[in-house]
Amino acid sequence: MHKETLFGRLAICIVIAALFWLLPVPEGIDPNATHLLGIFVATILAIVLKVMPTGAVALLGLTATILTRTLTFEAAFATFNNNVVWLVVAAFFIARGFTKTGLGSRIAYLFVRMLGKKTLGLSYGLLVTEVILSPAIPSSTARAGGVVFPILDNLSRSFGSAPDEGTARRMGSFLTMVAAQATAITGAMFMTAMAPNPLIVQFAGEQGIQFTWASWAIAASAPCILALALVPLVIYKLYPPAVKNTPHAAEFANQKLAEMGKMKTSEKTMLGTFVVLVALWIFGDTFGISSTTTALLGLCFLLAVGVLSWKDILGEQGAWDTLFWFAALVSMASNLSSFGVVQWAGVHVSGVVGALSWPVALLLVAILYFYLHYFFASQLAHVVSMYAVFLTILLSVGAPPMPTALLLGFFSSLFGALTHYASGPSAIFYGSKYVPITTWWKLSLVVSVINIAIFIFVGGAWWKVLGLW
Amino acid sequence: MHKETLFGRLAICIVIAALFWLLPVPEGIDPNATHLLGIFVATILAIVLKVMPTGAVALLGLTATILTRTLTFEAAFATFNNNVVWLVVAAFFIARGFTKTGLGSRIAYLFVRMLGKKTLGLSYGLLVTEVILSPAIPSSTARAGGVVFPILDNLSRSFGSAPDEGTARRMGSFLTMVAAQATAITGAMFMTAMAPNPLIVQFAGEQGIQFTWASWAIAASAPCILALALVPLVIYKLYPPAVKNTPHAAEFANQKLAEMGKMKTSEKTMLGTFVVLVALWIFGDTFGISSTTTALLGLCFLLAVGVLSWKDILGEQGAWDTLFWFAALVSMASNLSSFGVVQWAGVHVSGVVGALSWPVALLLVAILYFYLHYFFASQLAHVVSMYAVFLTILLSVGAPPMPTALLLGFFSSLFGALTHYASGPSAIFYGSKYVPITTWWKLSLVVSVINIAIFIFVGGAWWKVLGLW
């Protein structure tokens, strides 16, 4: 983009923030609250407009809060010791072990060999790989773009199904569409499967709704598994691949596995660490070991035995990036909440839906929350700007806290495949040119309806069974 | 080093930490305090033994405090929102602008052209470059290794004075020795001239001794300028270069400057930002703009105008590294202090020097603090493990707070050239093979005596004039 355009957009964001200094301050609200809201709105807008990378925008926003004395330095930077922030950062570092050792690819090839006789089976092979990797790879972009996509692309091309080869492309197209949706669904499965998830935990926690790693995973399990089982079938029906039998895929995987040879010590160590890690995430709470402590412990172990080096850690730019923008945005959002702005907005907006019974309100508001993602190119920006407010609105009309927090939380992953720009992984999958835009939008709309139905009805029933409401 | 050796060393550190669990707990001290002390001692030992890079060791130490329930997660990570930590991190990012735009080299060539007719003048040219860059380059390794050393090396080689060319090497050797000492002295000049300085500010602050950026710079000015003026002369006398006239150095610099052409816009912007930054560091307190806010503001500006990109920031591994080890070590040290361990150690050790009058005690203890650096390969490890305790000891025998904190603080920079392994810059300078070990040790010992005398007597007098005691 032209430098001038970016300056123009930055200027617009600054002017918008400044306008909040002129607003009348509502009764009982600290004037700093409206100033913070202004900076927050401008920050989110700058992220949406892609004025600069998210981290840079977050730094500008945070510095603005300090410089205008809206927040003290300590309040602005308080979230850098937040444990959910460090959970996701540590998991990012651990994820490096999957790519560094080659374990991630090995797992993918194993499932392709096992399930890849038919194209449909192949799509499930990629999907299962995603599920297995998701507990410890919180960057869905790294998981989809770094492990699954290269294998998908390789396979499709080896079947004469490169993006530029006419109708034959539709094997690659089918797999791409399934993988994009699978990434969105697996993102919802675990607290550590997607960077914005711990944000959701944080925001829900501020409303008194507590999740552990295990309780999240259990609540997500039934609707996620159902969605993962159904979605490939639906896409297979609506958008059938030209190549339906892929007897060579297993051979291809076999050959790749032969090239990789036996598991290296580093791969075995990584696998063992991963298993213990997930076990501790599930059962750690009973011994009083939190998920963050678990992640730190896993990371220390990988460093001590040399699977990862400190150089790997320092070079893992995605993690440092996440540390920064994550902590900065959580800080702004949490401070808004403690200033009472979120409550205030929730109460005022809920006047509109206040006349409705909570099930109708929940349905309408949650669906609105979902489809507003047509306007976002970042799950993060969407979650940061809307999750807390939408949750507050629904709680104020009497919606049951736990399922409401979960539903909005899971939707925050699911809408990641809604458009070709909806998330990092979708941008990567779309960028491969297997799937035309119109196809993407149509199929994703259908899938979104199915996902919403599954999570509301099956999810709702499951959470009732679990006694969450 | 062999992996087995490292494992052995790591095991020793862990055993040493574990021994503290068996120690009797002194009356009135929380048992967690002795546990933390054990982990802290093991962490410092692991840094000294180079078991792993400092950051990795710090992570292991911090995780150990959480896992053993010595500290809560919040207490362990509390310092990640410490403003001195972010001051040094932001300054690290800003420093990238000097190398990226080429402004750092241009400044060096300008001074070489101005002062480089004789070898002695040349050495002052490099020294002045260091002084000018030091306020905004807190990595003395980046300053010395990234800007000054390459130019020094280039110049020496162009005069037939490469390390392997007999006695002619002694121009390069002379310049190297001066540059190493100059780096150590300039590190003391500004709060932002060396990474451990903000640590010193933090530790002194915990004893109620407050420094601002400006008050540090003023206190450092007189002794630092005197030392910078004298030290090259002393080295010139004791270790004269074989080549004493360097008429071609100016030409060489001229040619380099011609190659660089006119100042680019990015260089001008960097220069302007730098000037404003230093001005705000000096005068900002009067407008209530802290040094950290100033640094963040400068960084935001460089990002907004595109001198730095977010990619540069994420790739600046030294800064992220510093953020981590810095915050982790400050956390351990601060928690030790709030557990009362530092006070306890100070009071018990000061029994030994308690019979002495404070001036004698100050002299002995400060000199001991200085020469203990023969046992350290890291200024950081030395400061973290000893600064607070030594300061406490001296305060308890009645030494005046401000000059004592300053003296120990400045010594923490000065001892950075004591040996060829005393600091990052010394390791780089020594690594160039211009100076043999014995020469390095002898000359540095002489210079250290001069520095100590200047800082105690001239420094002491200057701080009296300033009314600091």
Short mmCIF file of N, CA, C and O in Angstrom, two decimals, chain A residues 3 7 10 52-57 59-61 63 66-67 69 73-75 77-84 86-87 287-290 292-293 296-297 299-301 303-307 310-311 314-318 320-321 323-325, chain B residues 3 7 10 52-57 59-61 63-64 66-67 69 73-74 77-84 86-87 287-290 292-293 296-297 299-301 303-307 310-311 314-318 320-321 323-325:
data_model
loop_
_atom_site.label_atom_id
_atom_site.label_comp_id
_atom_site.label_asym_id
_atom_site.label_seq_id
_atom_site.Cartn_x
_atom_site.Cartn_y
_atom_site.Cartn_z
N LYS A 3 2.55 4.66 0.99
CA LYS A 3 2.87 5.23 2.29
C LYS A 3 1.85 6.32 2.65
O LYS A 3 1.40 6.43 3.78
N PHE A 7 -0.46 6.82 5.94
CA PHE A 7 -0.44 8.02 6.77
C PHE A 7 -1.85 8.58 6.92
O PHE A 7 -2.27 8.97 8.00
N LEU A 10 -3.74 6.42 9.28
CA LEU A 10 -3.27 6.66 10.65
C LEU A 10 -3.84 7.98 11.17
O LEU A 10 -4.32 8.06 12.31
N MET A 52 -0.73 -0.58 10.14
CA MET A 52 0.58 -1.17 10.43
C MET A 52 0.28 -2.57 10.95
O MET A 52 -0.88 -2.88 11.24
N PRO A 53 1.32 -3.39 11.14
CA PRO A 53 1.07 -4.69 11.76
C PRO A 53 0.45 -4.52 13.15
O PRO A 53 0.69 -3.49 13.81
N THR A 54 -0.33 -5.53 13.57
CA THR A 54 -1.06 -5.44 14.84
C THR A 54 -0.17 -5.01 16.01
O THR A 54 -0.57 -4.17 16.82
N GLY A 55 1.02 -5.58 16.09
CA GLY A 55 1.91 -5.27 17.20
C GLY A 55 2.28 -3.80 17.24
O GLY A 55 2.29 -3.17 18.31
N ALA A 56 2.58 -3.23 16.07
CA ALA A 56 2.96 -1.82 16.01
C ALA A 56 1.79 -0.94 16.41
O ALA A 56 1.94 0.02 17.17
N VAL A 57 0.60 -1.29 15.92
CA VAL A 57 -0.60 -0.53 16.28
C VAL A 57 -0.83 -0.60 17.78
O VAL A 57 -1.12 0.41 18.44
N LEU A 59 1.37 -1.06 20.09
CA LEU A 59 2.37 -0.23 20.77
C LEU A 59 1.98 1.24 20.72
O LEU A 59 2.05 1.95 21.73
N LEU A 60 1.54 1.70 19.55
CA LEU A 60 1.11 3.09 19.43
C LEU A 60 -0.06 3.37 20.37
O LEU A 60 -0.08 4.40 21.06
N GLY A 61 -1.02 2.46 20.38
CA GLY A 61 -2.19 2.64 21.24
C GLY A 61 -1.80 2.71 22.71
O GLY A 61 -2.22 3.61 23.45
N THR A 63 1.14 3.38 24.02
CA THR A 63 1.92 4.59 24.31
C THR A 63 0.99 5.81 24.41
O THR A 63 1.17 6.67 25.28
N ILE A 66 -0.52 6.14 27.79
CA ILE A 66 0.39 6.65 28.82
C ILE A 66 0.64 8.14 28.63
O ILE A 66 0.59 8.92 29.57
N LEU A 67 0.87 8.51 27.38
CA LEU A 67 1.22 9.90 27.08
C LEU A 67 0.07 10.85 27.42
O LEU A 67 0.30 11.97 27.88
N ARG A 69 -1.95 10.39 29.73
CA ARG A 69 -2.26 10.16 31.15
C ARG A 69 -3.63 9.51 31.37
O ARG A 69 -4.27 9.70 32.40
N PHE A 73 1.79 4.09 33.49
CA PHE A 73 2.62 3.07 32.85
C PHE A 73 2.29 1.70 33.42
O PHE A 73 2.11 0.72 32.70
N GLU A 74 2.19 1.64 34.74
CA GLU A 74 1.96 0.35 35.41
C GLU A 74 0.63 -0.27 34.96
O GLU A 74 0.56 -1.46 34.69
N ALA A 75 -0.43 0.55 34.87
CA ALA A 75 -1.72 0.01 34.45
C ALA A 75 -1.67 -0.42 32.99
O ALA A 75 -2.22 -1.46 32.62
N PHE A 77 0.90 -1.47 31.24
CA PHE A 77 1.73 -2.65 31.01
C PHE A 77 1.42 -3.79 31.98
O PHE A 77 2.12 -4.80 32.00
N ALA A 78 0.36 -3.63 32.77
CA ALA A 78 0.07 -4.61 33.83
C ALA A 78 -0.10 -6.02 33.29
O ALA A 78 0.25 -7.00 33.95
N THR A 79 -0.64 -6.14 32.08
CA THR A 79 -0.97 -7.47 31.58
C THR A 79 0.24 -8.26 31.07
O THR A 79 0.09 -9.41 30.66
N PHE A 80 1.41 -7.64 31.08
CA PHE A 80 2.58 -8.40 30.66
C PHE A 80 2.95 -9.49 31.66
O PHE A 80 3.80 -10.32 31.38
N ASN A 81 2.32 -9.50 32.82
CA ASN A 81 2.52 -10.64 33.71
C ASN A 81 1.24 -11.48 33.83
O ASN A 81 1.06 -12.21 34.80
N ASN A 82 0.38 -11.36 32.83
CA ASN A 82 -0.86 -12.11 32.83
C ASN A 82 -0.58 -13.58 32.47
O ASN A 82 0.15 -13.85 31.51
N ASN A 83 -1.15 -14.52 33.24
CA ASN A 83 -0.77 -15.90 32.98
C ASN A 83 -1.33 -16.47 31.68
O ASN A 83 -0.68 -17.29 31.04
N VAL A 84 -2.48 -16.01 31.22
CA VAL A 84 -2.95 -16.53 29.92
C VAL A 84 -2.09 -16.02 28.77
O VAL A 84 -1.87 -16.72 27.79
N TRP A 86 1.13 -15.60 28.95
CA TRP A 86 2.33 -16.44 28.94
C TRP A 86 2.02 -17.88 28.57
O TRP A 86 2.90 -18.59 28.05
N LEU A 87 0.79 -18.32 28.82
CA LEU A 87 0.40 -19.66 28.37
C LEU A 87 0.52 -19.74 26.85
O LEU A 87 1.14 -20.66 26.30
N PHE A 287 -3.50 -31.60 40.70
CA PHE A 287 -2.28 -31.46 41.52
C PHE A 287 -1.94 -29.98 41.75
O PHE A 287 -0.86 -29.66 42.23
N GLY A 288 -2.82 -29.10 41.34
CA GLY A 288 -2.54 -27.68 41.51
C GLY A 288 -1.48 -27.15 40.57
O GLY A 288 -0.83 -26.15 40.87
N ILE A 289 -1.28 -27.81 39.43
CA ILE A 289 -0.34 -27.28 38.43
C ILE A 289 -1.15 -26.62 37.32
O ILE A 289 -1.88 -27.30 36.60
N SER A 290 -1.04 -25.31 37.22
CA SER A 290 -1.88 -24.58 36.26
C SER A 290 -1.40 -24.84 34.84
O SER A 290 -0.30 -25.34 34.62
N THR A 292 -0.50 -22.74 32.64
CA THR A 292 0.68 -21.93 32.30
C THR A 292 1.95 -22.57 32.86
O THR A 292 2.97 -22.66 32.16
N THR A 293 1.88 -23.02 34.11
CA THR A 293 3.05 -23.70 34.70
C THR A 293 3.42 -24.92 33.85
O THR A 293 4.60 -25.17 33.59
N LEU A 296 5.21 -23.80 30.74
CA LEU A 296 6.57 -23.35 31.05
C LEU A 296 7.48 -24.54 31.32
O LEU A 296 8.63 -24.58 30.89
N LEU A 297 6.93 -25.50 32.04
CA LEU A 297 7.70 -26.71 32.37
C LEU A 297 8.09 -27.46 31.10
O LEU A 297 9.24 -27.88 30.93
N LEU A 299 8.39 -26.27 28.14
CA LEU A 299 9.37 -25.47 27.41
C LEU A 299 10.76 -25.63 28.03
O LEU A 299 11.76 -25.82 27.32
N CYS A 300 10.82 -25.56 29.37
CA CYS A 300 12.11 -25.73 30.07
C CYS A 300 12.71 -27.09 29.73
O CYS A 300 13.92 -27.20 29.49
N PHE A 301 11.88 -28.11 29.73
CA PHE A 301 12.37 -29.45 29.44
C PHE A 301 12.96 -29.51 28.03
O PHE A 301 14.07 -30.02 27.83
N LEU A 303 14.17 -27.17 26.31
CA LEU A 303 15.43 -26.41 26.28
C LEU A 303 16.55 -27.21 26.95
O LEU A 303 17.68 -27.27 26.46
N ALA A 304 16.23 -27.81 28.09
CA ALA A 304 17.27 -28.52 28.86
C ALA A 304 17.82 -29.71 28.08
O ALA A 304 19.02 -29.97 28.10
N VAL A 305 16.95 -30.43 27.36
CA VAL A 305 17.44 -31.59 26.62
C VAL A 305 17.91 -31.22 25.22
O VAL A 305 18.39 -32.07 24.47
N GLY A 306 17.77 -29.95 24.86
CA GLY A 306 18.34 -29.49 23.60
C GLY A 306 17.46 -29.72 22.37
O GLY A 306 17.93 -29.52 21.25
N VAL A 307 16.19 -30.12 22.55
CA VAL A 307 15.30 -30.20 21.38
C VAL A 307 15.10 -28.79 20.83
O VAL A 307 15.09 -28.57 19.63
N TRP A 310 17.89 -21.78 22.83
CA TRP A 310 17.44 -20.43 23.14
C TRP A 310 17.39 -19.58 21.86
O TRP A 310 16.58 -18.67 21.73
N LYS A 311 18.26 -19.91 20.89
CA LYS A 311 18.24 -19.25 19.59
C LYS A 311 16.90 -19.48 18.88
O LYS A 311 16.36 -18.57 18.25
N LEU A 314 14.42 -17.19 20.57
CA LEU A 314 14.55 -15.78 20.19
C LEU A 314 14.13 -15.55 18.75
O LEU A 314 13.67 -14.47 18.39
N GLY A 315 14.29 -16.58 17.91
CA GLY A 315 13.92 -16.43 16.50
C GLY A 315 12.45 -16.67 16.23
O GLY A 315 11.98 -16.48 15.12
N GLU A 316 11.72 -17.11 17.24
CA GLU A 316 10.29 -17.41 17.06
C GLU A 316 9.50 -16.10 17.14
O GLU A 316 8.82 -15.81 18.13
N GLN A 317 9.60 -15.33 16.06
CA GLN A 317 9.06 -13.97 16.10
C GLN A 317 7.56 -13.93 16.38
O GLN A 317 7.06 -13.01 17.00
N GLY A 318 6.84 -14.95 15.90
CA GLY A 318 5.40 -14.99 16.12
C GLY A 318 5.04 -14.94 17.59
O GLY A 318 4.05 -14.34 18.00
N TRP A 320 6.92 -13.61 20.12
CA TRP A 320 7.20 -12.29 20.71
C TRP A 320 6.15 -11.30 20.24
O TRP A 320 5.71 -10.42 20.99
N ASP A 321 5.77 -11.44 18.95
CA ASP A 321 4.73 -10.58 18.42
C ASP A 321 3.45 -10.76 19.23
O ASP A 321 2.85 -9.79 19.69
N LEU A 323 3.10 -12.01 22.25
CA LEU A 323 3.28 -11.47 23.60
C LEU A 323 2.93 -10.00 23.61
O LEU A 323 2.17 -9.53 24.46
N PHE A 324 3.45 -9.27 22.63
CA PHE A 324 3.26 -7.83 22.68
C PHE A 324 1.82 -7.41 22.40
O PHE A 324 1.19 -6.73 23.20
N TRP A 325 1.29 -7.81 21.22
CA TRP A 325 -0.05 -7.30 20.91
C TRP A 325 -1.08 -7.84 21.86
O TRP A 325 -2.03 -7.18 22.26
N LYS B 3 27.78 -31.90 25.37
CA LYS B 3 26.45 -31.91 25.95
C LYS B 3 26.48 -32.49 27.37
O LYS B 3 25.82 -32.00 28.27
N PHE B 7 25.11 -30.98 30.86
CA PHE B 7 24.16 -31.69 31.73
C PHE B 7 24.72 -31.79 33.14
O PHE B 7 24.01 -31.59 34.12
N LEU B 10 24.46 -28.48 34.78
CA LEU B 10 23.06 -28.21 35.12
C LEU B 10 22.66 -29.00 36.37
O LEU B 10 22.01 -28.47 37.28
N MET B 52 23.65 -22.66 29.83
CA MET B 52 22.82 -22.32 28.67
C MET B 52 22.88 -20.81 28.56
O MET B 52 23.38 -20.13 29.46
N PRO B 53 22.35 -20.25 27.46
CA PRO B 53 22.31 -18.79 27.39
C PRO B 53 21.52 -18.20 28.58
O PRO B 53 20.62 -18.87 29.11
N THR B 54 21.87 -16.97 28.95
CA THR B 54 21.27 -16.34 30.12
C THR B 54 19.74 -16.43 30.14
O THR B 54 19.14 -16.73 31.16
N GLY B 55 19.13 -16.15 28.98
CA GLY B 55 17.67 -16.16 28.92
C GLY B 55 17.09 -17.52 29.28
O GLY B 55 16.10 -17.62 30.02
N ALA B 56 17.69 -18.58 28.76
CA ALA B 56 17.21 -19.93 29.02
C ALA B 56 17.36 -20.26 30.51
O ALA B 56 16.46 -20.82 31.14
N VAL B 57 18.52 -19.89 31.07
CA VAL B 57 18.74 -20.13 32.50
C VAL B 57 17.69 -19.38 33.32
O VAL B 57 17.11 -19.92 34.27
N LEU B 59 14.74 -18.50 32.44
CA LEU B 59 13.44 -19.17 32.30
C LEU B 59 13.36 -20.38 33.22
O LEU B 59 12.36 -20.59 33.91
N LEU B 60 14.43 -21.18 33.23
CA LEU B 60 14.44 -22.35 34.10
C LEU B 60 14.30 -21.93 35.57
O LEU B 60 13.53 -22.53 36.33
N GLY B 61 15.06 -20.91 35.94
CA GLY B 61 15.01 -20.44 37.33
C GLY B 61 13.61 -19.97 37.70
O GLY B 61 13.07 -20.34 38.75
N THR B 63 10.75 -20.68 36.28
CA THR B 63 9.79 -21.79 36.30
C THR B 63 9.96 -22.59 37.59
O THR B 63 8.98 -23.03 38.19
N ALA B 64 11.22 -22.77 38.01
CA ALA B 64 11.47 -23.50 39.26
C ALA B 64 10.80 -22.80 40.45
O ALA B 64 10.23 -23.44 41.32
N ILE B 66 8.11 -21.12 40.44
CA ILE B 66 6.65 -21.33 40.39
C ILE B 66 6.31 -22.78 40.75
O ILE B 66 5.40 -23.04 41.53
N LEU B 67 7.07 -23.69 40.16
CA LEU B 67 6.79 -25.11 40.33
C LEU B 67 6.95 -25.55 41.80
O LEU B 67 6.20 -26.39 42.29
N ARG B 69 6.40 -23.71 44.23
CA ARG B 69 5.52 -22.83 45.01
C ARG B 69 6.27 -21.84 45.89
O ARG B 69 5.79 -21.41 46.95
N PHE B 73 2.74 -17.44 40.30
CA PHE B 73 3.01 -17.00 38.93
C PHE B 73 3.05 -15.48 38.86
O PHE B 73 3.95 -14.89 38.25
N GLU B 74 2.09 -14.85 39.51
CA GLU B 74 1.99 -13.38 39.45
C GLU B 74 3.24 -12.72 40.03
O GLU B 74 3.76 -11.76 39.46
N PHE B 77 6.30 -13.31 37.63
CA PHE B 77 6.28 -12.56 36.37
C PHE B 77 5.95 -11.08 36.57
O PHE B 77 5.76 -10.34 35.60
N ALA B 78 5.91 -10.65 37.84
CA ALA B 78 5.46 -9.28 38.12
C ALA B 78 6.31 -8.22 37.41
O ALA B 78 5.81 -7.18 37.02
N THR B 79 7.60 -8.50 37.24
CA THR B 79 8.49 -7.47 36.70
C THR B 79 8.38 -7.28 35.20
O THR B 79 9.04 -6.41 34.65
N PHE B 80 7.55 -8.09 34.53
CA PHE B 80 7.39 -7.87 33.10
C PHE B 80 6.65 -6.57 32.80
O PHE B 80 6.56 -6.17 31.65
N ASN B 81 6.09 -5.93 33.83
CA ASN B 81 5.54 -4.60 33.58
C ASN B 81 6.36 -3.53 34.28
O ASN B 81 5.89 -2.43 34.53
N ASN B 82 7.62 -3.86 34.56
CA ASN B 82 8.51 -2.91 35.21
C ASN B 82 8.96 -1.85 34.20
O ASN B 82 9.35 -2.17 33.09
N ASN B 83 8.90 -0.59 34.60
CA ASN B 83 9.20 0.44 33.59
C ASN B 83 10.68 0.52 33.21
O ASN B 83 10.99 0.83 32.07
N VAL B 84 11.61 0.19 34.12
CA VAL B 84 13.02 0.20 33.68
C VAL B 84 13.31 -0.92 32.70
O VAL B 84 14.12 -0.77 31.79
N TRP B 86 11.23 -1.95 30.43
CA TRP B 86 10.74 -1.50 29.12
C TRP B 86 11.54 -0.32 28.59
O TRP B 86 11.61 -0.11 27.37
N LEU B 87 12.16 0.43 29.50
CA LEU B 87 13.05 1.50 29.03
C LEU B 87 14.19 0.91 28.22
O LEU B 87 14.48 1.34 27.10
N PHE B 287 8.31 18.09 32.60
CA PHE B 287 6.94 18.03 32.07
C PHE B 287 6.22 16.76 32.52
O PHE B 287 5.15 16.45 32.01
N GLY B 288 6.85 16.01 33.40
CA GLY B 288 6.22 14.79 33.86
C GLY B 288 6.23 13.67 32.83
O GLY B 288 5.41 12.77 32.87
N ILE B 289 7.18 13.72 31.88
CA ILE B 289 7.30 12.62 30.90
C ILE B 289 8.48 11.76 31.32
O ILE B 289 9.63 12.21 31.27
N SER B 290 8.21 10.55 31.75
CA SER B 290 9.27 9.70 32.27
C SER B 290 10.18 9.20 31.15
O SER B 290 9.83 9.29 29.97
N THR B 292 10.91 6.21 30.35
CA THR B 292 10.31 5.09 29.62
C THR B 292 9.29 5.60 28.59
O THR B 292 9.29 5.16 27.44
N THR B 293 8.45 6.54 29.01
CA THR B 293 7.48 7.12 28.07
C THR B 293 8.21 7.74 26.90
O THR B 293 7.81 7.58 25.73
N LEU B 296 9.38 5.02 24.56
CA LEU B 296 8.25 4.45 23.82
C LEU B 296 7.79 5.41 22.72
O LEU B 296 7.48 5.01 21.60
N LEU B 297 7.77 6.69 23.06
CA LEU B 297 7.34 7.71 22.12
C LEU B 297 8.29 7.74 20.92
O LEU B 297 7.86 7.77 19.76
N LEU B 299 10.17 5.37 19.85
CA LEU B 299 9.99 4.13 19.09
C LEU B 299 8.74 4.22 18.21
O LEU B 299 8.77 3.86 17.02
N CYS B 300 7.64 4.71 18.78
CA CYS B 300 6.40 4.86 18.02
C CYS B 300 6.63 5.77 16.82
O CYS B 300 6.16 5.49 15.71
N PHE B 301 7.35 6.86 17.06
CA PHE B 301 7.61 7.79 15.97
C PHE B 301 8.39 7.13 14.84
O PHE B 301 8.02 7.22 13.67
N LEU B 303 8.51 4.05 14.10
CA LEU B 303 7.63 3.09 13.42
C LEU B 303 6.65 3.81 12.50
O LEU B 303 6.41 3.40 11.37
N ALA B 304 6.07 4.90 13.02
CA ALA B 304 5.04 5.60 12.25
C ALA B 304 5.61 6.18 10.97
O ALA B 304 4.97 6.14 9.92
N VAL B 305 6.83 6.72 11.03
CA VAL B 305 7.40 7.31 9.81
C VAL B 305 8.13 6.28 8.96
O VAL B 305 8.62 6.59 7.89
N GLY B 306 8.22 5.06 9.45
CA GLY B 306 8.78 4.00 8.61
C GLY B 306 10.29 3.86 8.66
O GLY B 306 10.86 3.11 7.87
N VAL B 307 10.98 4.59 9.57
CA VAL B 307 12.43 4.37 9.71
C VAL B 307 12.65 2.94 10.21
O VAL B 307 13.56 2.24 9.78
N TRP B 310 7.87 -2.99 11.89
CA TRP B 310 7.57 -3.95 12.97
C TRP B 310 8.41 -5.21 12.80
O TRP B 310 8.76 -5.88 13.76
N LYS B 311 8.74 -5.51 11.55
CA LYS B 311 9.62 -6.64 11.25
C LYS B 311 11.00 -6.44 11.88
O LYS B 311 11.59 -7.39 12.40
N LEU B 314 10.58 -7.17 15.55
CA LEU B 314 10.47 -8.59 15.88
C LEU B 314 11.80 -9.31 15.66
O LEU B 314 12.10 -10.30 16.32
N GLY B 315 12.61 -8.81 14.73
CA GLY B 315 13.88 -9.45 14.44
C GLY B 315 15.00 -9.01 15.37
O GLY B 315 16.10 -9.55 15.32
N GLU B 316 14.72 -8.04 16.22
CA GLU B 316 15.74 -7.51 17.13
C GLU B 316 15.85 -8.43 18.34
O GLU B 316 15.41 -8.12 19.45
N GLN B 317 16.46 -9.60 18.12
CA GLN B 317 16.43 -10.65 19.13
C GLN B 317 17.06 -10.22 20.45
O GLN B 317 16.64 -10.64 21.52
N GLY B 318 18.09 -9.36 20.36
CA GLY B 318 18.76 -8.90 21.58
C GLY B 318 17.78 -8.23 22.54
O GLY B 318 17.89 -8.38 23.76
N TRP B 320 14.41 -8.75 22.76
CA TRP B 320 13.48 -9.72 23.36
C TRP B 320 14.21 -10.57 24.39
O TRP B 320 13.66 -10.91 25.45
N ASP B 321 15.46 -10.88 24.06
CA ASP B 321 16.29 -11.63 25.00
C ASP B 321 16.43 -10.84 26.31
O ASP B 321 16.19 -11.36 27.40
N LEU B 323 14.55 -8.39 27.41
CA LEU B 323 13.25 -8.33 28.10
C LEU B 323 13.10 -9.53 29.00
O LEU B 323 12.77 -9.42 30.18
N PHE B 324 13.41 -10.70 28.45
CA PHE B 324 13.15 -11.90 29.24
C PHE B 324 14.09 -12.07 30.42
O PHE B 324 13.66 -12.18 31.56
N TRP B 325 15.42 -12.08 30.15
CA TRP B 325 16.32 -12.35 31.27
C TRP B 325 16.29 -11.22 32.28
O TRP B 325 16.36 -11.43 33.49
#
